Amino acid sequence: MSPPLAGLSRHPDFLRLWAAQAVSAVGSRISRTALPVIAIVSLGADASGVAVLSSLSTAPGFVVGLFAGGLVDRSRKRPLLIGADLVRAALILSVPIAAWTGALTLLHLSAVAALVGMATSLFQIADNAYLPALVGQDHLVEANARLEGTDAAAEIAGPGAAGILIQALSAPVTMVVDALSYLGSAALLVRIRAAETPVAPADGAGGAAGGSGAADGGASLLEDLRVGLRHGLGHPVVGATFLAMGAQALLSGGVFSALYMLYLLGHLLLSPATVGLIIGVGGIGALAGSVLAGWLGRRLGAGPAMILSLIVSQAGNALIPLAGQLGRYAVPALVVHQLVGDAFLVAFMIHAVSARQSMLPLRVLGRVDATLHVLTGALLPAGTLAAGWLAGRIGVEATIWAFVIAGFAAPLLLLLRPAVWRLRAV
């Protein structure tokens, strides 16, 4: 299943996977924009209702992570990917059908957001486990960079396309476009010709390089979690990236989920349109990061590239509270933060994912990825709540400064592991 010597540009199965993810990535941004519009315009939802709707689209990652890892490892991945796409298409299509028949409710919309979020989490876990077998370990950084670049491009184009479609067709009709995108993704995945290696119902001896001869457990939830923790956190390199990503979710992702919009709109008094444009620049930064990752890896090695990327990304976060002291230069500072912060964070993620995929046995990747979903899915809302609590006591800007400084714990966790900064290739 590895690609020919010409590389991924002439690997037809990877190109189909890449195209499938590009189509569904744009579609998911369309539904992410359209769902709140439907809730507000068609159902009269207030701020709390929209907040619940938004949280339901991301919270299922924690729940799915608990149960999906073993399923992914004990199953063929491509049928799971196709199934997740078909489920998402059917769920999304139920929204315009209900709207046209007058049966749409906020409960229905919330259920769709939650179930689509669950299907998306399953897709992501299966996809991360499927990619190494499809392209081979020598092409993982290139493959992950292309996929991350496509996701960044979708972040740039998707919300704008959604706005145009909603304006021209209405939000419910726009959801039909999203459903069609998932059907298109499934059709492309069906055309992948490479046969997957059969997976035993329970992991036995053997496995990919790096695995042990001992059995990795059966189908129980606790055993699957144990396997994910042992191979994930127990690995000197992968474990360090897990801890760093957990710290980043708690100390960076959480505070910005809670306070970023509030700080820009309430403290800096920027208009919603300006804030939207600033955030959109992050997609450009992420796209640049997908190119930067390979260059950094070649120049520095994979481990130093991860460490440097996370340090620069975290340092870029300081531009957010600094913007409050920069007067007319506040918006340029925030734009630079989006460009630099997102570029180097994506570069770090590409190398971290590639290291996990290349250094762990293929038979446990699903459970390891699921464990990471559980870890970050728990820490992100914890950081959000902590940031909100602290802001009520010391103020928004002081809280952001506190979390920016504390966030350097993430690259520090990589620096404390010699196996990481000695890593030259994945």
PDB file of C-alpha atoms in Angstrom, residues 11-26 78-79 81-83 85-86 123 127 130 134 147 150 179-194:
ATOM      1  CA  HIS A  11      -0.290   7.920  -5.557  1.00  0.00           C
ATOM      2  CA  PRO A  12      -3.879   7.574  -6.815  1.00  0.00           C
ATOM      3  CA  ASP A  13      -5.323   6.226  -3.567  1.00  0.00           C
ATOM      4  CA  PHE A  14      -3.844   9.041  -1.486  1.00  0.00           C
ATOM      5  CA  LEU A  15      -5.106  11.568  -4.024  1.00  0.00           C
ATOM      6  CA  ARG A  16      -8.614  10.123  -3.604  1.00  0.00           C
ATOM      7  CA  LEU A  17      -8.321  10.331   0.196  1.00  0.00           C
ATOM      8  CA  TRP A  18      -6.975  13.871  -0.092  1.00  0.00           C
ATOM      9  CA  ALA A  19      -9.793  14.950  -2.406  1.00  0.00           C
ATOM     10  CA  ALA A  20     -12.392  13.344  -0.138  1.00  0.00           C
ATOM     11  CA  GLN A  21     -11.128  15.262   2.871  1.00  0.00           C
ATOM     12  CA  ALA A  22     -10.935  18.509   0.898  1.00  0.00           C
ATOM     13  CA  VAL A  23     -14.579  18.215  -0.140  1.00  0.00           C
ATOM     14  CA  SER A  24     -15.851  17.348   3.330  1.00  0.00           C
ATOM     15  CA  ALA A  25     -13.631  20.001   5.003  1.00  0.00           C
ATOM     16  CA  VAL A  26     -15.268  22.786   3.014  1.00  0.00           C
ATOM     17  CA  ARG A  78     -12.014   2.632   5.116  1.00  0.00           C
ATOM     18  CA  PRO A  79     -15.549   1.313   5.778  1.00  0.00           C
ATOM     19  CA  LEU A  81     -14.612   6.487   7.049  1.00  0.00           C
ATOM     20  CA  ILE A  82     -17.284   5.861   4.434  1.00  0.00           C
ATOM     21  CA  GLY A  83     -19.876   5.095   7.098  1.00  0.00           C
ATOM     22  CA  ASP A  85     -19.518  10.324   5.809  1.00  0.00           C
ATOM     23  CA  LEU A  86     -22.872   8.694   5.011  1.00  0.00           C
ATOM     24  CA  PHE A 123     -13.749   9.831  11.160  1.00  0.00           C
ATOM     25  CA  ASP A 127      -8.326   8.539   9.366  1.00  0.00           C
ATOM     26  CA  TYR A 130      -5.567   4.598   8.155  1.00  0.00           C
ATOM     27  CA  LEU A 134      -2.034   3.796   2.911  1.00  0.00           C
ATOM     28  CA  LEU A 147      -4.041  17.277   4.558  1.00  0.00           C
ATOM     29  CA  THR A 150      -6.238  21.493   2.670  1.00  0.00           C
ATOM     30  CA  ALA A 179     -24.796  16.930   2.740  1.00  0.00           C
ATOM     31  CA  LEU A 180     -23.710  16.578  -0.890  1.00  0.00           C
ATOM     32  CA  SER A 181     -20.108  17.249   0.133  1.00  0.00           C
ATOM     33  CA  TYR A 182     -20.161  14.277   2.511  1.00  0.00           C
ATOM     34  CA  LEU A 183     -21.697  12.079  -0.196  1.00  0.00           C
ATOM     35  CA  GLY A 184     -18.931  13.196  -2.549  1.00  0.00           C
ATOM     36  CA  SER A 185     -16.316  12.349   0.064  1.00  0.00           C
ATOM     37  CA  ALA A 186     -17.816   8.865   0.531  1.00  0.00           C
ATOM     38  CA  ALA A 187     -17.844   8.295  -3.253  1.00  0.00           C
ATOM     39  CA  LEU A 188     -14.140   9.160  -3.464  1.00  0.00           C
ATOM     40  CA  LEU A 189     -13.284   6.860  -0.553  1.00  0.00           C
ATOM     41  CA  VAL A 190     -15.171   4.000  -2.207  1.00  0.00           C
ATOM     42  CA  ARG A 191     -12.825   4.337  -5.196  1.00  0.00           C
ATOM     43  CA  ILE A 192      -9.685   3.650  -3.127  1.00  0.00           C
ATOM     44  CA  ARG A 193      -8.391   0.355  -4.478  1.00  0.00           C
ATOM     45  CA  ALA A 194      -5.701  -0.606  -1.956  1.00  0.00           C
TER      46      ALA A 194
END
